XYZ file of C-alpha atoms in Angstrom:
147
model
C 49.756 317.883 182.047
C 53.039 318.619 183.954
C 54.105 315.138 183.653
C 54.214 315.389 179.878
C 57.401 316.378 178.056
C 57.486 319.478 175.878
C 57.089 317.385 172.742
C 54.221 315.383 174.264
C 52.521 318.622 175.376
C 52.786 320.059 171.970
C 51.310 316.957 170.403
C 48.467 316.996 172.881
C 47.608 320.447 172.042
C 47.751 319.726 168.332
C 45.577 316.728 168.848
C 43.136 318.793 170.798
C 42.903 321.511 168.197
C 42.233 318.965 165.511
C 39.423 317.394 167.563
C 37.917 320.779 168.283
C 38.158 321.764 164.532
C 36.389 318.498 163.445
C 33.738 319.160 166.174
C 33.319 322.641 164.822
C 32.809 321.320 161.418
C 30.426 318.514 162.435
C 28.168 320.832 164.395
C 28.203 323.338 161.480
C 27.198 320.587 159.001
C 24.320 319.448 161.491
C 23.189 322.988 162.083
C 23.122 323.479 158.293
C 21.189 320.294 157.784
C 18.507 321.711 160.299
C 18.359 325.111 158.962
C 18.048 324.371 155.175
C 14.708 322.558 155.396
C 13.211 325.335 157.563
C 14.340 328.025 155.007
C 13.085 325.992 152.137
C 9.590 325.532 153.754
C 9.442 329.343 154.437
C 10.487 329.932 150.696
C 8.061 327.590 149.141
C 5.118 328.727 151.330
C 5.876 332.351 150.498
C 6.491 332.019 146.780
C 3.333 329.830 146.468
C 1.291 332.866 147.407
C 3.094 335.427 145.191
C 1.955 336.212 141.544
C 5.264 335.042 140.120
C 4.455 331.412 141.277
C 3.435 330.804 137.600
C 7.049 330.869 136.562
C 8.027 328.019 138.959
C 7.118 324.725 137.106
C 6.820 322.775 140.441
C 4.543 325.402 141.888
C 2.501 326.265 138.845
C -0.005 323.532 139.107
C 0.329 322.850 142.843
C -2.758 322.948 144.805
C -3.104 324.018 148.461
C -3.324 320.356 149.443
C -0.061 319.702 147.467
C 1.568 322.540 149.196
C 0.651 321.150 152.624
C 1.827 317.692 151.799
C 5.106 319.285 150.569
C 5.560 321.400 153.657
C 4.701 318.661 155.866
C 7.243 316.187 154.249
C 9.986 318.754 154.452
C 9.076 319.600 158.042
C 9.138 315.903 159.115
C 12.759 315.681 157.316
C 13.804 318.818 159.131
C 12.421 317.364 162.400
C 14.443 314.341 161.943
C 17.581 316.428 161.281
C 16.834 318.278 164.419
C 16.595 315.126 166.403
C 20.034 314.047 164.899
C 21.390 317.388 165.907
C 20.145 317.190 169.426
C 21.570 313.612 169.679
C 24.980 314.888 168.586
C 24.761 317.780 171.209
C 24.058 314.967 173.893
C 26.721 312.821 172.770
C 29.328 315.532 172.701
C 28.428 316.832 176.056
C 28.336 313.253 177.770
C 31.181 311.491 175.945
C 33.648 314.402 175.701
C 32.455 316.797 178.325
C 32.435 319.493 175.659
C 30.024 322.453 175.391
C 28.686 322.028 171.863
C 26.442 325.150 172.145
C 29.347 327.298 172.947
C 31.439 325.828 170.081
C 28.568 326.213 167.643
C 28.057 329.806 168.715
C 31.994 330.415 168.263
C 32.127 328.901 164.864
C 28.866 330.857 163.731
C 30.422 334.076 165.106
C 33.925 333.377 163.581
C 32.729 331.966 160.187
C 29.554 334.064 159.755
C 30.647 335.325 156.317
C 31.232 331.806 155.054
C 27.827 330.454 156.430
C 25.786 333.422 155.228
C 27.508 333.269 151.752
C 26.740 329.564 151.365
C 23.178 330.107 152.397
C 22.829 332.939 149.906
C 24.451 330.856 147.114
C 22.245 327.939 147.869
C 19.123 330.138 147.649
C 20.175 331.722 144.548
C 21.397 328.562 142.676
C 19.147 325.703 144.053
C 15.835 327.631 144.571
C 16.097 330.098 141.592
C 17.403 327.636 139.091
C 14.004 326.125 138.412
C 12.374 329.318 137.165
C 11.397 329.006 133.453
C 13.367 332.128 132.597
C 16.541 330.273 133.448
C 15.770 327.521 130.830
C 15.736 324.685 133.186
C 13.593 321.775 131.995
C 13.447 318.891 134.505
C 10.949 317.131 132.320
C 13.864 316.526 129.727
C 11.358 317.253 126.868
C 13.051 320.454 125.628
C 10.209 321.931 123.743
C 12.163 324.589 122.494
C 14.322 322.102 120.315
C 11.325 320.920 118.558
C 9.888 324.361 117.583
């Protein structure tokens, strides 16, 4: 490091900061890809057993077997995302000698409001948008137009 000129040192620090920011972003994306299926499984399993399930078109006529198949499919997807996340951690550790766990903890601590806000928005928008009260018709038949 002492062999570098001040300009080269500044460039080195700038490039290192850019790399760390990209790693933070990549870790956060992978973390989200692992967490979203898990949250969805918990949500769908919970709502299935609640009385307001009749207002969710995709849950209304779903049987226990269908629920189990859906949960299994989403969990397999989540497991694949977890494998992808672990592989990313291994690559970052071996190839770049980084500590991805520490970097992820740092970004979750630093950006917790953004992460929490995105999760809440996702839950409200995606999960609640299919309720009949909202008027969403994924069958595209629009029965209310023909009445």
